[in-house]
Amino acid sequence: MSKRELLKFLNTKRNGAHINPDSILKEYDAFWEMNGIYRSSDIVSFRKKIKGHTELCEDIIKLYNKSKLENEQITLLEDLLAIGYDKDKLVELILNMFYAKNPPTNLWEYADLLYSIKNFRYMSQYLTIIKDESYGEDRQMLILLVGKSKKAYVVPILKELLSDLTVYGHALDALSNFSGDEINHIMHKYIDCNIAWIREIAEKYLSKNNSKSN
């Protein structure tokens, strides 16, 4: 699909959202136009324009709290990140979705947003979530996130997650941020894995670390 075709599709989808009584997109579009910015379907271009407009964040939070549709909630949070909203407050908004009595069905997207933010001040909360098997695959991006922290204390937790079939590939990927004989030994166990992307994590790690030791 060309960029032109994609924008046409997004505009059609957006027009459909405008007539959905549960959607806040029409109000959100009007909010941006009132502040001199057209909310284009070209997301990259739009987010460049809104960068730095932190004075509008509280109004966007009000719309976020008003929104009912999961995809729109994610969109508003992503816009807040693009604007430059306080990263601690943004992480807390997202974590609240994991703690909700009735969490959204798209928790994986919330975890992916946390990965984009890379705020390591909330490691304790991230670790609590990834250790909770009830979150299933929704933990995958958080596992990658704690690996990016390169904090040694996460290694034992990541090793335990290697026995969890819903996240073991992501746990192995997270472990690839660390070095040492123990990690090398773990990677060797997956060198013949029948899942290509997991096998490639091990191959890439061992190739890189063997070249360093030669």
Coordinates of C-alpha atoms in Angstrom, one line a residue:
M1 CA 0.0 0.0 0.0
S2 CA 1.4 3.4 -1.0
K3 CA 1.6 6.3 1.4
R4 CA -1.2 8.0 -0.5
E5 CA -3.4 4.9 -0.3
L6 CA -2.6 4.5 3.4
L7 CA -3.6 8.1 4.1
K8 CA -6.8 7.7 2.2
F9 CA -7.6 4.6 4.2
L10 CA -6.8 6.3 7.5
N11 CA -9.1 9.3 6.5
T12 CA -11.9 6.9 5.8
K13 CA -11.4 5.2 9.1
R14 CA -11.3 8.6 10.8
N15 CA -14.5 9.7 9.2
G16 CA -16.2 6.6 10.5
A17 CA -14.9 7.3 14.0
H18 CA -16.5 10.7 13.9
I19 CA -20.0 9.2 13.7
N20 CA -19.3 6.7 16.5
P21 CA -21.0 8.0 19.6
D22 CA -18.3 6.4 21.8
S23 CA -15.5 8.1 19.9
I24 CA -13.8 11.3 21.1
L25 CA -11.9 11.8 17.9
K26 CA -14.2 14.5 16.5
E27 CA -13.7 16.4 19.7
Y28 CA -10.0 15.7 19.7
D29 CA -9.6 16.9 16.1
A30 CA -11.5 20.1 17.0
F31 CA -9.3 20.6 20.0
W32 CA -6.2 20.6 17.9
E33 CA -7.7 22.9 15.3
M34 CA -8.7 25.3 18.0
N35 CA -5.0 25.4 19.0
G36 CA -3.9 26.0 15.4
I37 CA -2.8 22.5 14.4
Y38 CA -4.5 20.2 11.9
R39 CA -4.5 16.6 13.1
S40 CA -3.4 15.0 9.9
S41 CA -3.7 11.3 9.2
D42 CA 0.0 11.5 8.5
I43 CA 0.9 10.7 12.1
V44 CA 4.7 11.3 11.7
S45 CA 4.1 14.8 10.4
F46 CA 1.4 15.6 13.0
R47 CA 3.6 14.5 15.9
K48 CA 6.5 16.7 14.7
K49 CA 4.1 19.6 14.8
I50 CA 2.8 18.9 18.3
K51 CA 6.3 18.4 19.9
G52 CA 6.9 20.8 22.7
H53 CA 3.2 21.9 23.2
T54 CA 3.3 20.8 26.8
E55 CA 0.8 23.5 27.8
L56 CA -1.9 21.4 26.2
C57 CA -1.2 18.2 28.1
E58 CA -3.7 18.6 30.8
D59 CA -6.5 19.1 28.3
I60 CA -5.5 16.0 26.5
I61 CA -5.5 14.1 29.8
K62 CA -9.1 15.2 30.3
L63 CA -10.0 13.8 26.9
Y64 CA -8.0 10.6 27.7
N65 CA -10.1 10.1 30.9
K66 CA -13.2 10.7 28.9
S67 CA -12.4 8.3 26.1
K68 CA -14.0 4.8 26.0
L69 CA -12.3 3.2 23.0
E70 CA -9.1 1.4 23.6
N71 CA -7.4 2.4 20.4
E72 CA -8.1 6.0 21.0
Q73 CA -6.7 5.9 24.5
I74 CA -3.5 4.5 23.1
T75 CA -3.4 7.2 20.5
L76 CA -3.7 10.0 23.1
L77 CA -1.0 8.5 25.2
E78 CA 1.3 8.3 22.2
D79 CA 0.5 11.9 21.4
L80 CA 1.4 12.9 25.0
L81 CA 4.8 11.1 24.6
A82 CA 5.4 13.0 21.3
I83 CA 4.5 16.3 22.9
G84 CA 7.0 15.7 25.7
Y85 CA 4.7 15.1 28.6
D86 CA 6.3 14.2 32.0
K87 CA 7.5 10.7 31.6
D88 CA 6.9 9.7 35.2
K89 CA 3.2 10.8 35.0
L90 CA 2.9 9.0 31.6
V91 CA 4.3 5.7 32.9
E92 CA 1.9 5.9 35.9
L93 CA -1.1 6.4 33.6
I94 CA -0.1 3.3 31.6
L95 CA 0.6 1.2 34.7
N96 CA -2.8 2.0 36.0
M97 CA -4.2 0.0 33.0
F98 CA -2.3 -3.1 34.2
Y99 CA -3.8 -2.7 37.7
A100 CA -7.3 -2.0 36.5
K101 CA -10.1 -4.3 37.7
N102 CA -11.1 -4.8 34.1
P103 CA -7.9 -4.2 32.1
P104 CA -8.1 -3.4 28.4
T105 CA -7.8 -6.1 25.8
N106 CA -4.8 -4.3 24.3
L107 CA -2.4 -4.4 27.2
W108 CA 0.4 -5.5 24.9
E109 CA 0.2 -2.1 23.2
Y110 CA 0.5 -0.4 26.6
A111 CA 3.6 -2.4 27.3
D112 CA 5.0 -1.5 23.9
L113 CA 4.5 2.2 24.8
L114 CA 6.3 1.7 28.1
Y115 CA 9.1 0.1 26.0
S116 CA 9.2 3.3 23.8
I117 CA 9.4 5.5 26.9
K118 CA 12.2 3.6 28.6
N119 CA 11.7 5.1 32.0
F120 CA 13.7 2.8 34.3
R121 CA 12.5 4.5 37.5
Y122 CA 9.7 2.0 37.6
M123 CA 11.7 -1.2 37.5
S124 CA 9.9 -2.6 40.6
Q125 CA 6.5 -2.3 39.0
Y126 CA 7.7 -3.7 35.7
L127 CA 9.2 -6.8 37.4
T128 CA 6.1 -7.4 39.4
I129 CA 4.1 -7.5 36.1
I130 CA 6.5 -9.7 34.2
K131 CA 6.5 -12.2 37.1
D132 CA 2.7 -12.5 37.0
E133 CA 1.8 -15.3 34.5
S134 CA -1.8 -14.1 34.3
Y135 CA -0.6 -11.3 32.0
G136 CA 0.6 -13.9 29.5
E137 CA 1.9 -12.5 26.2
D138 CA 1.1 -8.9 27.3
R139 CA 4.4 -9.0 29.3
Q140 CA 6.6 -9.4 26.2
M141 CA 7.6 -5.8 25.6
L142 CA 8.1 -5.2 29.4
I143 CA 10.5 -8.2 29.4
L144 CA 12.5 -6.5 26.6
L145 CA 12.4 -3.3 28.6
V146 CA 13.9 -4.7 31.8
G147 CA 16.6 -6.3 29.7
K148 CA 17.5 -2.9 28.2
S149 CA 18.0 -1.6 31.8
K150 CA 21.1 -3.8 32.0
K151 CA 20.5 -4.1 35.7
A152 CA 22.2 -7.4 37.0
Y153 CA 19.4 -8.1 39.4
V154 CA 16.9 -8.8 36.6
V155 CA 18.9 -11.7 35.3
P156 CA 17.5 -14.4 37.7
I157 CA 14.0 -13.3 36.9
L158 CA 14.7 -13.5 33.1
K159 CA 16.2 -16.9 33.6
E160 CA 13.0 -18.1 35.3
L161 CA 10.9 -16.8 32.4
L162 CA 12.8 -19.0 30.0
S163 CA 10.5 -21.8 31.2
D164 CA 7.4 -19.8 30.2
L165 CA 6.4 -20.7 26.6
T166 CA 4.4 -17.4 26.2
V167 CA 7.5 -15.2 26.7
Y168 CA 10.7 -17.3 26.7
G169 CA 11.9 -15.9 23.4
H170 CA 11.6 -12.3 24.7
A171 CA 13.3 -13.4 27.9
L172 CA 16.2 -14.8 25.9
D173 CA 16.3 -11.5 23.9
A174 CA 16.4 -9.6 27.1
L175 CA 19.3 -11.7 28.4
S176 CA 21.3 -10.9 25.3
N177 CA 21.9 -7.5 26.9
F178 CA 24.2 -9.2 29.4
S179 CA 27.5 -11.0 29.2
G180 CA 29.4 -13.7 31.0
D181 CA 29.8 -17.5 31.0
E182 CA 26.3 -18.1 32.4
I183 CA 24.6 -16.2 29.6
N184 CA 26.8 -17.9 27.0
H185 CA 25.8 -21.3 28.3
I186 CA 22.1 -20.3 28.1
M187 CA 22.5 -19.0 24.5
H188 CA 24.1 -22.3 23.5
K189 CA 21.0 -24.1 24.6
Y190 CA 19.0 -22.3 21.9
I191 CA 21.4 -22.5 19.0
D192 CA 19.3 -25.3 17.5
C193 CA 15.9 -23.9 18.4
N194 CA 13.3 -24.7 15.8
I195 CA 11.9 -21.2 16.0
A196 CA 14.0 -19.1 13.6
W197 CA 13.8 -15.7 15.4
I198 CA 14.7 -17.2 18.7
R199 CA 17.6 -19.3 17.2
E200 CA 18.8 -16.1 15.6
I201 CA 19.0 -14.3 18.9
A202 CA 21.3 -17.0 20.2
E203 CA 23.4 -17.1 17.0
K204 CA 23.8 -13.3 16.9
Y205 CA 24.8 -13.2 20.6
L206 CA 27.4 -16.0 20.3
S207 CA 28.8 -14.7 17.1
K208 CA 29.3 -11.2 18.7
N209 CA 30.7 -12.5 21.9
N210 CA 33.0 -15.0 20.3
S211 CA 34.4 -12.3 18.0
K212 CA 35.2 -10.2 21.1
S213 CA 37.0 -13.0 22.8
N214 CA 39.2 -13.8 19.8

